[in-house]
CSV table of C-alpha atoms and ligand atoms in Angstrom, one decimal:
chain,number,residue,atom,x,y,z
W,1,UNK,CA,98.9,81.3,102.0
W,2,UNK,CA,101.5,78.6,102.5
W,3,UNK,CA,105.1,78.3,101.3
W,4,UNK,CA,107.4,81.0,100.2
W,5,UNK,CA,105.9,83.1,97.5
W,6,UNK,CA,107.7,83.5,94.2
W,7,UNK,CA,107.6,87.3,93.8
W,8,UNK,CA,109.4,89.4,91.1
W,9,UNK,CA,108.9,93.1,90.9
W,10,UNK,CA,109.7,95.0,87.8
W,11,UNK,CA,110.5,98.7,87.8
W,12,UNK,CA,112.5,101.2,89.8
W,13,UNK,CA,113.0,104.9,89.9
W,14,UNK,CA,109.6,106.5,90.1
W,15,UNK,CA,107.0,107.6,92.6
W,16,UNK,CA,104.8,104.7,91.4
W,17,UNK,CA,107.5,102.0,91.5
W,18,UNK,CA,108.4,102.8,95.1
W,19,UNK,CA,104.9,101.8,96.3
W,20,UNK,CA,105.2,98.1,95.8
W,21,UNK,CA,108.9,98.0,96.9
W,22,UNK,CA,107.8,99.6,100.2
W,23,UNK,CA,104.8,97.3,100.6
W,24,UNK,CA,107.1,94.3,100.2
W,25,UNK,CA,109.2,95.5,103.2
W,26,UNK,CA,106.1,96.3,105.3
W,27,UNK,CA,104.9,92.8,104.7
W,28,UNK,CA,108.4,91.2,105.2
W,29,UNK,CA,108.2,89.5,101.8
W,30,UNK,CA,111.4,88.3,100.0
W,31,UNK,CA,111.3,89.2,96.3
W,32,UNK,CA,113.4,89.6,93.2
W,33,UNK,CA,113.9,92.9,91.5
W,34,UNK,CA,114.1,93.6,87.8
W,35,UNK,CA,115.4,97.1,87.9
W,36,UNK,CA,114.1,98.4,84.6
W,37,UNK,CA,113.4,102.1,84.3
W,38,UNK,CA,110.8,104.2,82.5
W,39,UNK,CA,111.7,105.8,79.2
W,40,UNK,CA,114.8,103.6,78.8
W,41,UNK,CA,113.3,101.3,76.2
W,42,UNK,CA,113.3,98.5,78.8
W,43,UNK,CA,109.5,98.5,79.1
W,44,UNK,CA,109.2,98.0,75.3
W,45,UNK,CA,111.2,94.7,75.0
W,46,UNK,CA,109.4,91.6,73.7
W,47,UNK,CA,110.0,89.8,77.0
W,48,UNK,CA,108.4,92.6,79.1
W,49,UNK,CA,105.6,93.3,76.6
W,50,UNK,CA,104.6,89.7,76.9
W,51,UNK,CA,104.2,90.2,80.6
W,52,UNK,CA,102.8,93.6,80.5
W,53,UNK,CA,101.2,94.7,77.2
W,54,UNK,CA,100.7,98.2,78.7
W,55,UNK,CA,104.6,98.5,78.7
W,56,UNK,CA,104.6,100.4,82.0
W,57,UNK,CA,106.3,99.9,85.4
W,58,UNK,CA,105.7,98.7,88.0
W,59,UNK,CA,104.6,95.1,87.4
W,60,UNK,CA,104.4,92.3,89.8
W,61,UNK,CA,104.9,88.6,89.0
W,62,UNK,CA,103.6,86.2,91.7
W,63,UNK,CA,104.3,82.8,90.3
W,64,UNK,CA,102.4,82.7,87.0
W,65,UNK,CA,100.2,85.6,87.9
W,66,UNK,CA,101.0,89.2,86.7
W,67,UNK,CA,99.5,92.4,87.9
W,68,UNK,CA,100.3,96.0,86.9
W,69,UNK,CA,99.2,99.4,88.3
W,70,UNK,CA,101.0,100.4,91.4
W,71,UNK,CA,97.9,100.9,93.6
W,72,UNK,CA,96.5,97.5,92.4
W,73,UNK,CA,99.8,95.8,93.1
W,74,UNK,CA,99.9,97.2,96.6
W,75,UNK,CA,96.3,96.2,97.2
W,76,UNK,CA,97.0,92.7,95.9
W,77,UNK,CA,100.0,92.3,98.2
W,78,UNK,CA,98.1,93.7,101.1
W,79,UNK,CA,95.1,91.4,100.7
W,80,UNK,CA,97.2,88.3,99.8
W,81,UNK,CA,100.1,88.6,102.2
W,82,UNK,CA,98.9,90.5,105.3
W,83,UNK,CA,99.1,88.5,108.5
W,84,UNK,CA,97.9,89.3,112.0
W,85,UNK,CA,101.3,90.8,112.8
W,86,UNK,CA,101.7,92.8,109.6
W,87,UNK,CA,98.3,93.8,108.1
W,88,UNK,CA,98.1,96.6,105.5
W,89,UNK,CA,94.4,96.4,104.9
W,90,UNK,CA,91.4,96.5,107.2
W,91,UNK,CA,89.2,93.5,107.3
W,92,UNK,CA,85.9,94.8,108.7
W,93,UNK,CA,83.7,95.5,105.7
W,94,UNK,CA,83.1,99.2,106.3
W,95,UNK,CA,86.7,99.9,107.3
W,96,UNK,CA,87.7,98.1,104.1
W,97,UNK,CA,85.3,100.3,102.1
W,98,UNK,CA,86.8,103.4,103.8
W,99,UNK,CA,90.3,102.2,102.9
W,100,UNK,CA,89.2,101.7,99.3
W,101,UNK,CA,87.8,105.2,99.2
W,102,UNK,CA,91.1,106.7,100.4
W,103,UNK,CA,93.0,104.6,97.8
W,104,UNK,CA,90.9,105.7,94.9
W,105,UNK,CA,90.9,109.3,96.2
W,106,UNK,CA,94.7,109.3,96.3
W,107,UNK,CA,95.4,107.7,92.9
W,108,UNK,CA,92.7,109.7,91.1
W,109,UNK,CA,92.6,113.2,92.7
W,110,UNK,CA,96.1,113.6,94.1
W,111,UNK,CA,98.1,111.5,91.7
W,112,UNK,CA,96.5,111.4,88.2
W,113,UNK,CA,94.5,114.6,88.2
W,114,UNK,CA,97.1,116.8,90.0
W,115,UNK,CA,100.7,115.7,90.3
W,116,UNK,CA,100.9,113.7,87.1
W,117,UNK,CA,99.3,116.6,85.2
W,118,UNK,CA,102.1,118.8,86.6
W,119,UNK,CA,104.7,116.3,85.5
W,120,UNK,CA,103.1,116.0,82.1
W,121,UNK,CA,103.1,119.7,81.3
W,122,UNK,CA,106.2,121.0,83.2
W,123,UNK,CA,109.0,122.3,81.0
W,124,UNK,CA,111.6,120.4,83.1
W,125,UNK,CA,109.7,117.1,83.2
W,126,UNK,CA,107.5,115.7,80.4
W,127,UNK,CA,106.4,119.0,78.9
W,128,UNK,CA,108.7,118.7,75.9
W,129,UNK,CA,106.8,115.6,75.0
W,130,UNK,CA,103.2,116.4,75.9
W,131,UNK,CA,103.3,120.2,75.7
W,132,UNK,CA,104.7,122.8,78.0
W,133,UNK,CA,101.8,124.5,79.7
W,134,UNK,CA,102.7,126.7,82.8
W,135,UNK,CA,99.1,127.7,83.4
W,136,UNK,CA,98.0,124.0,83.5
W,137,UNK,CA,100.9,123.2,85.9
W,138,UNK,CA,99.9,126.1,88.2
W,139,UNK,CA,96.2,125.1,88.2
W,140,UNK,CA,97.0,121.4,88.8
W,141,UNK,CA,99.1,122.5,91.8
W,142,UNK,CA,96.2,124.6,93.1
W,143,UNK,CA,93.9,121.6,92.7
W,144,UNK,CA,96.3,119.4,94.6
W,145,UNK,CA,96.3,121.8,97.5
W,146,UNK,CA,92.5,122.0,97.4
W,147,UNK,CA,92.2,118.2,97.5
W,148,UNK,CA,94.7,118.0,100.3
W,149,UNK,CA,92.2,119.6,102.6
W,150,UNK,CA,90.5,116.3,102.9
W,151,UNK,CA,93.7,114.7,104.1
W,152,UNK,CA,94.3,117.6,106.4
W,153,UNK,CA,90.8,117.1,108.0
W,154,UNK,CA,91.5,113.4,108.5
W,155,UNK,CA,95.0,113.9,110.0
W,156,UNK,CA,93.8,116.8,112.2
W,157,UNK,CA,91.9,114.4,114.5
W,158,UNK,CA,95.2,113.5,116.1
W,159,UNK,CA,95.5,110.4,113.9
W,160,UNK,CA,98.8,108.7,113.6
W,161,UNK,CA,97.9,107.3,110.2
W,162,UNK,CA,95.3,108.1,107.6
W,163,UNK,CA,92.9,105.6,109.0
W,164,UNK,CA,93.7,106.0,112.6
W,165,UNK,CA,96.1,104.0,114.7
W,166,UNK,CA,96.7,101.4,112.1
W,167,UNK,CA,99.2,101.9,109.2
W,168,UNK,CA,97.6,100.7,105.9
W,169,UNK,CA,98.6,100.7,102.3
W,170,UNK,CA,96.6,103.9,101.9
W,171,UNK,CA,99.5,105.5,103.8
W,172,UNK,CA,101.9,104.2,101.2
W,173,UNK,CA,100.0,105.8,98.4
W,174,UNK,CA,99.5,109.1,100.3
W,175,UNK,CA,103.2,109.4,101.3
W,176,UNK,CA,104.4,108.9,97.8
W,177,UNK,CA,102.1,111.7,96.7
W,178,UNK,CA,103.3,114.0,99.5
W,179,UNK,CA,106.9,113.2,98.7
W,180,UNK,CA,106.2,113.9,95.1
W,181,UNK,CA,104.5,117.2,95.8
W,182,UNK,CA,107.4,118.4,97.9
W,183,UNK,CA,109.8,117.5,95.1
W,184,UNK,CA,107.6,119.6,92.8
W,185,UNK,CA,107.7,122.6,95.2
W,186,UNK,CA,103.9,122.3,96.0
W,187,UNK,CA,103.5,123.1,99.6
W,188,UNK,CA,101.7,120.4,101.7
W,189,UNK,CA,99.5,121.1,104.7
W,190,UNK,CA,101.0,121.6,108.2
W,191,UNK,CA,99.5,118.5,109.8
W,192,UNK,CA,101.0,116.4,107.0
W,193,UNK,CA,104.6,117.4,108.1
W,194,UNK,CA,104.7,115.4,111.4
W,195,UNK,CA,102.7,112.6,109.6
W,196,UNK,CA,105.4,112.5,107.0
W,197,UNK,CA,108.2,112.6,109.5
W,198,UNK,CA,106.6,109.7,111.3
W,199,UNK,CA,106.3,107.7,108.2
W,200,UNK,CA,109.8,108.5,107.0
W,201,UNK,CA,111.2,106.8,110.1
W,202,UNK,CA,109.6,103.5,109.2
W,203,UNK,CA,112.3,101.0,108.4
W,204,UNK,CA,110.2,99.6,105.5
W,205,UNK,CA,109.9,103.0,104.0
W,206,UNK,CA,113.6,103.5,104.1
W,207,UNK,CA,114.3,100.0,102.7
W,208,UNK,CA,111.6,100.4,100.0
W,209,UNK,CA,113.0,103.7,98.8
W,210,UNK,CA,116.5,102.3,98.8
W,211,UNK,CA,115.3,99.4,96.7
W,212,UNK,CA,113.7,101.8,94.3
W,213,UNK,CA,116.9,103.5,93.3
W,214,UNK,CA,118.0,102.7,89.8
W,215,UNK,CA,121.4,100.9,89.4
W,216,UNK,CA,122.4,103.5,87.0
W,217,UNK,CA,121.0,107.0,86.2
W,218,UNK,CA,117.9,106.7,84.0
W,219,UNK,CA,118.7,107.9,80.5
W,220,UNK,CA,115.5,108.5,78.5
W,221,UNK,CA,115.6,107.1,75.0
W,222,UNK,CA,112.1,107.5,73.9
W,223,UNK,CA,109.2,109.8,73.7
W,224,UNK,CA,106.1,108.4,75.5
W,225,UNK,CA,105.7,107.4,79.2
S,301,GSH,N1,99.0,104.4,86.8
S,301,GSH,C1,100.2,103.6,86.6
S,301,GSH,C2,101.2,104.5,85.9
S,301,GSH,C3,102.5,103.8,85.5
S,301,GSH,C4,103.3,104.6,84.6
S,301,GSH,O1,102.9,105.6,84.0
S,301,GSH,N2,104.6,104.3,84.6
S,301,GSH,C5,105.5,105.0,83.7
S,301,GSH,C6,106.6,105.6,84.6
S,301,GSH,S1,106.0,106.5,85.9
S,301,GSH,C7,106.0,104.1,82.7
S,301,GSH,O2,106.3,102.9,83.0
S,301,GSH,N3,106.1,104.5,81.4
S,301,GSH,C8,106.6,103.7,80.4
S,301,GSH,C9,108.0,104.0,80.0
S,301,GSH,O3,108.4,105.1,80.3
S,301,GSH,O4,108.8,103.2,79.4
S,301,GSH,C10,100.7,103.1,87.9
S,301,GSH,O5,100.4,103.7,88.9
S,301,GSH,O6,101.3,102.0,88.0
């Protein structure tokens, strides 16, 4: 890749939007931010819908190319803009496959099937829209803890990062889920604590989370997310 990329990232304020912000800082990429928030109506405008018919954040524009889905954006940035000094993705074929396995595991088992289900059905989150269901919330929390055993096993081998000594974008996805779980009061496994502390000290994490803060508090104006 030659020249300075023309990157614009849409979306702030959620556990999904923080992922690409953080990846930008890990990769040392300059980018513009369109700080639109969820449930504000800003994802439903004509301009935004033309870019992202799914009307969700985050969304990345790289020149005339658009890509949505936080994990896909992070994977795209990792494969397009990693350099020998700053690489967020393994290159050896089997390491790449293992990285992919972690990424899918995190976004399906930890995010969509567990934490997002909790968010969807909690009285103090999206429950008023999708249905308040305390039993579902409790079961989803239990499921999260159960799935976390796989992470626990991986980190127990004295690994600095999920895949060993090398920080990859799978760590970005995992950390956002662990932060999210803590915010929801779901306990995380003991070995994840020092892991999280290590990651929280990364400058790119701190800058990415700062960049993800909305300019003004998000005021929901519509029903669906
Ligand atoms: N799987 C998607 C989920 C994106 C998503 O659901 N975004 C929500 C906020 S977390 C959204 O933009 N909802 C539309 C809206 O609220 O206007 C991803 O990881 O990017």
